[in-house]
Coordinates of C-alpha atoms and ligand atoms in Angstrom, one line a residue:
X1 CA 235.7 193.0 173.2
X2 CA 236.8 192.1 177.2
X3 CA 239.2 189.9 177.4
X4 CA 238.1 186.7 179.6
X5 CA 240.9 185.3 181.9
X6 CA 240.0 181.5 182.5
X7 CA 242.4 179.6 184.7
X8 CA 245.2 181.3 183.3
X9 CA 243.7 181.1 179.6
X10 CA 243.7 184.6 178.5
X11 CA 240.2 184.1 175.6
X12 CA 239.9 187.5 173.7
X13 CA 236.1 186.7 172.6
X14 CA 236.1 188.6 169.0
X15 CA 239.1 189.1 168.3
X16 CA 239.2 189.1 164.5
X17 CA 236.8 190.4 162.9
X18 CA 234.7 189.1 159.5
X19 CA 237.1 190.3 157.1
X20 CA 240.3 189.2 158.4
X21 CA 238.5 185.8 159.2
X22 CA 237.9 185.7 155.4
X23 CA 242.0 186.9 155.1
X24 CA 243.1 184.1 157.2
X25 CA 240.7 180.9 155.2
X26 CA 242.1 182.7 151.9
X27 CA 245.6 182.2 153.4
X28 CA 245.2 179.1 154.7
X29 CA 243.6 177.5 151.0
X30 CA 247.4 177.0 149.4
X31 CA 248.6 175.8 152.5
X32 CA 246.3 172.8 152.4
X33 CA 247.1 172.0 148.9
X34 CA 250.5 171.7 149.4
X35 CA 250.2 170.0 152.7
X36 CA 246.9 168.1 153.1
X37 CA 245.7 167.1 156.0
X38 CA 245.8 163.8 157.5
X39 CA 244.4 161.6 159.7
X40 CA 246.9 161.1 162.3
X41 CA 246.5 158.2 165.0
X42 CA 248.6 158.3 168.6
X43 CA 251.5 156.5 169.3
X44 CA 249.0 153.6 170.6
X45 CA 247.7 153.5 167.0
X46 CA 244.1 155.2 167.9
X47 CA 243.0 157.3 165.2
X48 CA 242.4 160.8 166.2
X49 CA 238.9 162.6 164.9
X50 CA 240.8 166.4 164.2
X51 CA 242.4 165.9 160.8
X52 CA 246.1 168.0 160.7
X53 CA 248.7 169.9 158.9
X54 CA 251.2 172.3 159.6
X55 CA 252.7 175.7 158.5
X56 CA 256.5 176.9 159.5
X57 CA 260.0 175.1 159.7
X58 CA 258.5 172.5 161.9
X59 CA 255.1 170.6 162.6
X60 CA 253.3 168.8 164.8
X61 CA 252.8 165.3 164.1
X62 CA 251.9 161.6 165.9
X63 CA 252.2 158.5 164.5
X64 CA 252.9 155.1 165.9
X65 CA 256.6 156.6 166.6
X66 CA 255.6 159.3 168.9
X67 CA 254.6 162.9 169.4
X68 CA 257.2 165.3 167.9
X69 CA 258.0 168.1 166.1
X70 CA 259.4 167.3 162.3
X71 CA 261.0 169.5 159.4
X72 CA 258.7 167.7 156.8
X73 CA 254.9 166.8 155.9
X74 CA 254.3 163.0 156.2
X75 CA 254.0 162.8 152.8
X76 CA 258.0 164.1 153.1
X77 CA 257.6 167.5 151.8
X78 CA 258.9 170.5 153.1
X79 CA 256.3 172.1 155.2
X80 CA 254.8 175.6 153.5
X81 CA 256.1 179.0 155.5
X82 CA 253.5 180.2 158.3
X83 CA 251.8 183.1 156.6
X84 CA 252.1 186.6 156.9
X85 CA 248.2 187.5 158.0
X86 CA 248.5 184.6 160.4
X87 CA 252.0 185.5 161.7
X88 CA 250.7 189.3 162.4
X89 CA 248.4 188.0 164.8
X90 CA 251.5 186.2 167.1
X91 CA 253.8 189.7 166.6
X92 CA 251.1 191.9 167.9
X93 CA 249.6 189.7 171.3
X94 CA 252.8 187.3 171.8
X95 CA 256.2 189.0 170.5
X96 CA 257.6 191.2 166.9
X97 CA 260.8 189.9 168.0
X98 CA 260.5 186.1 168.0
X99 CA 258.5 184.1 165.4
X100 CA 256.8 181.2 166.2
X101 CA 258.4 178.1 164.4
X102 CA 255.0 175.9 163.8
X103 CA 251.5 176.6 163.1
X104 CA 249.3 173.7 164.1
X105 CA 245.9 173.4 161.8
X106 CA 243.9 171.4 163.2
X107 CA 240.4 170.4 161.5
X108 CA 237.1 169.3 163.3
X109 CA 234.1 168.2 161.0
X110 CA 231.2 167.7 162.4
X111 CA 232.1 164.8 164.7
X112 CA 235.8 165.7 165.8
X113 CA 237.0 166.5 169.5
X114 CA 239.8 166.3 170.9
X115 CA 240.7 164.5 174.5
X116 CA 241.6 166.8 177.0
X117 CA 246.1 166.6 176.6
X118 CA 249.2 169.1 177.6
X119 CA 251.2 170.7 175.1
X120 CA 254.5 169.7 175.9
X121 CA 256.4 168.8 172.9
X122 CA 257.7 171.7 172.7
X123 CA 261.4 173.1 174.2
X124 CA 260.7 176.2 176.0
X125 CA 257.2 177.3 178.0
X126 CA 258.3 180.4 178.7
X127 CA 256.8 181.0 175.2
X128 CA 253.0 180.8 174.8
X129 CA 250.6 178.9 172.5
X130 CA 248.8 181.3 170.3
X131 CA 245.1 179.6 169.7
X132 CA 242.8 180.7 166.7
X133 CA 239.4 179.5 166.4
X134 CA 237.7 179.9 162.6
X135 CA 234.3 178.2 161.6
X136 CA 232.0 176.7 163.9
X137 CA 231.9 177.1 167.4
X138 CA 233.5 174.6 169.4
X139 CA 233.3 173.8 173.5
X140 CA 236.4 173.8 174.7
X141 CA 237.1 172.5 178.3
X142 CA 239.9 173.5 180.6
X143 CA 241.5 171.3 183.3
X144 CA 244.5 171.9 185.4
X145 CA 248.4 171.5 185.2
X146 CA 248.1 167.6 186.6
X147 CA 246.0 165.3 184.9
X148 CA 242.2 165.0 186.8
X149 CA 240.4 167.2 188.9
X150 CA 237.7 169.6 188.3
X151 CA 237.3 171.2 184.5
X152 CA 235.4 174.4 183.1
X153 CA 234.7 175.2 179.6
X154 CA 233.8 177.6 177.4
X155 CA 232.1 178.0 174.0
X156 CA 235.3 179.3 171.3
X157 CA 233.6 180.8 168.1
X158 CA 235.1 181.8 165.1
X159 CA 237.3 185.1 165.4
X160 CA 238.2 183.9 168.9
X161 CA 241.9 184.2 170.0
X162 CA 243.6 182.3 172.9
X163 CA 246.4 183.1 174.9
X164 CA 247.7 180.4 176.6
X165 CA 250.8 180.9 178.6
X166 CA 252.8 182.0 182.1
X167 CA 251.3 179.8 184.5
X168 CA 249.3 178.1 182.4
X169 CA 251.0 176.8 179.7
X170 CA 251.3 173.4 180.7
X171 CA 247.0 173.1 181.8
X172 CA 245.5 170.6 180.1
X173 CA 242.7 171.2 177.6
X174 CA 240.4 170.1 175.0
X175 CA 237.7 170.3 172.8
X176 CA 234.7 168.4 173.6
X177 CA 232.4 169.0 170.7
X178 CA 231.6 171.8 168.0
X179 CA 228.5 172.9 167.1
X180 CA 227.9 172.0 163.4
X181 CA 226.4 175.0 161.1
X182 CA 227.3 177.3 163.8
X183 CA 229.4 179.2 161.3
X184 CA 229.2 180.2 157.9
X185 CA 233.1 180.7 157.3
X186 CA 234.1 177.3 155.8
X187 CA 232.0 176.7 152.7
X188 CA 232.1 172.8 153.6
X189 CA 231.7 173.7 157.4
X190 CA 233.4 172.4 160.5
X191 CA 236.3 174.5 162.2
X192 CA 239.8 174.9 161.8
X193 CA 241.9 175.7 165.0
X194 CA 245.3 177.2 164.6
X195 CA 247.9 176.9 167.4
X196 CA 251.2 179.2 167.0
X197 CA 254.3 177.7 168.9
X198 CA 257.7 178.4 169.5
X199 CA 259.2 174.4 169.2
X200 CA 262.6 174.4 169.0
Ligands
SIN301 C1 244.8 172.0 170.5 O1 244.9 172.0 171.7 O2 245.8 171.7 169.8 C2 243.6 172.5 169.9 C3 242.7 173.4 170.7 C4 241.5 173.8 169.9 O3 241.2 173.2 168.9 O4 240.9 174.8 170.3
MN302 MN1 246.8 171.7 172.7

């Protein structure tokens, strides 16, 4: 399908199709047993709606210590390796030569949204985040690369991929909502983003 260039975010609408949706949930499923997801609250001690996990030698997480990048679930295991179908997608619309190092999941049910942020933990933004929407639809709002001003969104369904990089790397964005039942991918429902990065 067209790709859709919004502020910088390059959104290829359709991007996987069915099956490989199916591939991608089917390669998630040990992933989540061995790393649950968890609830994770900010450095203020909100909770956050999105549940999270990661794939890769590091993940994402916040707790009342901080944002950062760890080698190790919070439970203290290892996390699992990033997966091959998953790790295809990054090779053929971001680089074969260098692999991402974390794969954010996040995990909206049907209440969950997340406030528009940066992502900035991360060493180096000459590399992209890699975004992959699977389940139901979710708006996701864009802003700009200082905090305020005007924001547009834009409905992300399941199969969507987003490119989000060069200028706009550091533009903040968000999810405002999903739209519950929209998809029929997760059995339980709800939507699982995955964000590919280059950390270290
Ligand atoms: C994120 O910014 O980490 C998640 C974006 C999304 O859920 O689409
Ligand atoms: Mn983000």
């Amino acid at each position: 399908m067209a790709g859709l260039l919004l502020r910088g975010f390059d959104i290829r609408k359709g991007y996987l199709d069915g099956t490989t949706q199916t591939r991608l949930i089917e390669a998630l499923r040990p992933i989540l047993k061995a790393a649950p997801l968890v609830r994770p609250v900010t450095p203020s001690g909100k909770e956050m709606s999105v549940r999270m996990t990661s794939a890769g030698a590091l993940g994402w997480v916040t707790d009342r210590s901080g944002y950062r990048y760890q080698d190790h679930h919070p439970k203290g295991e290892k996390w699992p390796a990033i997966p091959e179908a998953i790790r295809t997608i990054w090779h053929d619309l971001v680089s074969a030569e260098r692999e991402p190092d974390c794969c954010l999941i996040n995990y909206y049910d049907d209440s969950a949204k997340m406030g528009l942020h940066q992502d900035k933990d991360e060493a180096d933004f000459s590399w992209p985040v890699l975004s992959i929407s699977l389940g139901d639809d979710a708006l996701f709002r864009i802003g700009n690369t200082t905090r305020g001003g005007k924001t547009e969104s834009v409905w992300l369904s399941s199969g969507d991929v987003v490119i989000m990089g060069g200028p706009a790397r550091l533009t903040y964005h968000g999810v405002d909502r999903i739209r519950p039942g929209s998809s029929r991918l997760l059995p339980k429902g709800g939507r699982i983003n995955l964000t590919l990065r280059v950390a270290r």
